[in-house]
């Protein structure tokens, strides 16, 4: 692929359940086909990567890694092994340094040449008295351990490289004293990660990256925290295209490593859009790219269904509104009610009802008819919530119509309540509560005519 971004990567760098070997290898082949050239292995919850970083991997795990490293090689992707030693390391300890060496050597012997030390999401202060005595600052300790690791790696093999994630990896100028000091002392051959103005950045421009570069004294690798959905984002499913990365971002960085979701297959949609952005950042069109990305991952016969679902789950660091189309249909219906239009024969009601039917069909197709079963499995929990929203929405339309006709609506209302109960208790979120204004409106009508029948749960539905 010709691209102005030298590094085009994925960083498996999220919290929570990380990929199985087949998922990881499928993803590496997939991104290789797309023209990515780097896969950084560093899932936070891999015990031997972070919490028990001093311990070697079990033999079977090393055999699996050896296989994955071969898959990466065949796919034209550099496999980078990252170690998150920062939770407990004694920066001044030779024994701890030896643990890093042993970890890296085991990967070197299977052909890995690229390594990283992740010092993100750790304390901003020394944990050990001994280090406080040896180093004049935290930044000095970080520079020292990384410089020492690079020197040693190069003495083992001149092809080796080292990158690092600093403890301050996001923000805007003037940046912290730590970052300036780190930048001044860190060997210039060591690449540094930067996530943009925020941890999960809405926009990242060349200017942001260049300002970081000034502090860190080198062009960063952007660690892009979209589409990752770990930690507080666990309820979200990020199926939208990448956007908000400026057309000239390559002028301020060495490349981009994308942190994907815990759901490997569903992450491929955003990754295809990243590939389009990498190829022609200045001409990149998120909407066009999105269409072809969904077709590529879901398959032609499922694309329109997955697209419909994806349009209800857009809330992320990139945009607030989860389901703009659904929200606008609900808005139109409520406007028509304010204007005094009836429910029966109301075009806005028909439109919303048709849309909910289409969505229902999409859910049915994805669950029962889609060929890509991995994608189906990734999406299932969100489909479960969406189906309940659909039932609630349809139930509300039925209640409103029965009310208008003076008929008994108690069954329909009970169905609405049951569906909303599921929605409010479910760990996943979808639609951003786009139907909620309609539910509220319906409840008000019911109350006005017949008093309070049920107090609906006030759990956050968004
Ligand atoms: C972070 C973590 C990352 C996590 C992400 C999103 C970096 C450098 N570190 O702060 O592991 O997946 O946020 O929650 O981004």
mmCIF file of C-alpha atoms and ligand atoms in Angstrom, residues 13-15 44 120-121 165 169 195 199 223 225 228 230-231 233 259, ligand 1:
data_model
loop_
_atom_site.group_PDB
_atom_site.id
_atom_site.type_symbol
_atom_site.label_atom_id
_atom_site.label_comp_id
_atom_site.label_asym_id
_atom_site.label_seq_id
_atom_site.Cartn_x
_atom_site.Cartn_y
_atom_site.Cartn_z
ATOM 1 C CA UNK A 13 -3.887 -2.684 24.016
ATOM 2 C CA UNK A 14 -7.275 -2.733 25.701
ATOM 3 C CA UNK A 15 -8.580 -3.918 29.074
ATOM 4 C CA UNK A 44 -3.786 -5.233 29.556
ATOM 5 C CA UNK A 120 0.621 3.925 30.645
ATOM 6 C CA UNK A 121 -2.066 3.750 33.331
ATOM 7 C CA UNK A 165 4.145 4.476 25.890
ATOM 8 C CA UNK A 169 0.246 9.968 26.679
ATOM 9 C CA UNK A 195 -3.377 9.275 21.965
ATOM 10 C CA UNK A 199 -7.479 9.469 25.914
ATOM 11 C CA UNK A 223 -2.253 5.369 19.550
ATOM 12 C CA UNK A 225 -8.389 4.911 20.888
ATOM 13 C CA UNK A 228 -11.793 0.503 21.457
ATOM 14 C CA UNK A 230 -13.226 -1.181 27.105
ATOM 15 C CA UNK A 231 -13.621 0.179 30.667
ATOM 16 C CA UNK A 233 -17.225 2.202 27.196
ATOM 17 C CA UNK A 259 -6.695 0.097 19.516
HETATM 18 C C1 LIG B 1 -6.126 3.969 27.983
HETATM 19 C C2 LIG B 1 -5.193 2.830 27.882
HETATM 20 C C3 LIG B 1 -5.685 1.713 26.974
HETATM 21 C C4 LIG B 1 -7.209 1.633 26.937
HETATM 22 C C5 LIG B 1 -7.713 2.970 26.476
HETATM 23 C C6 LIG B 1 -9.229 3.062 26.308
HETATM 24 C C7 LIG B 1 -3.687 4.067 26.386
HETATM 25 C C8 LIG B 1 -2.282 4.454 26.063
HETATM 26 N N1 LIG B 1 -3.869 3.294 27.468
HETATM 27 O O1 LIG B 1 -5.845 4.922 28.632
HETATM 28 O O2 LIG B 1 -5.129 0.514 27.418
HETATM 29 O O3 LIG B 1 -7.636 0.624 26.077
HETATM 30 O O4 LIG B 1 -7.351 3.948 27.414
HETATM 31 O O5 LIG B 1 -9.891 2.814 27.509
HETATM 32 O O6 LIG B 1 -4.579 4.460 25.698
#
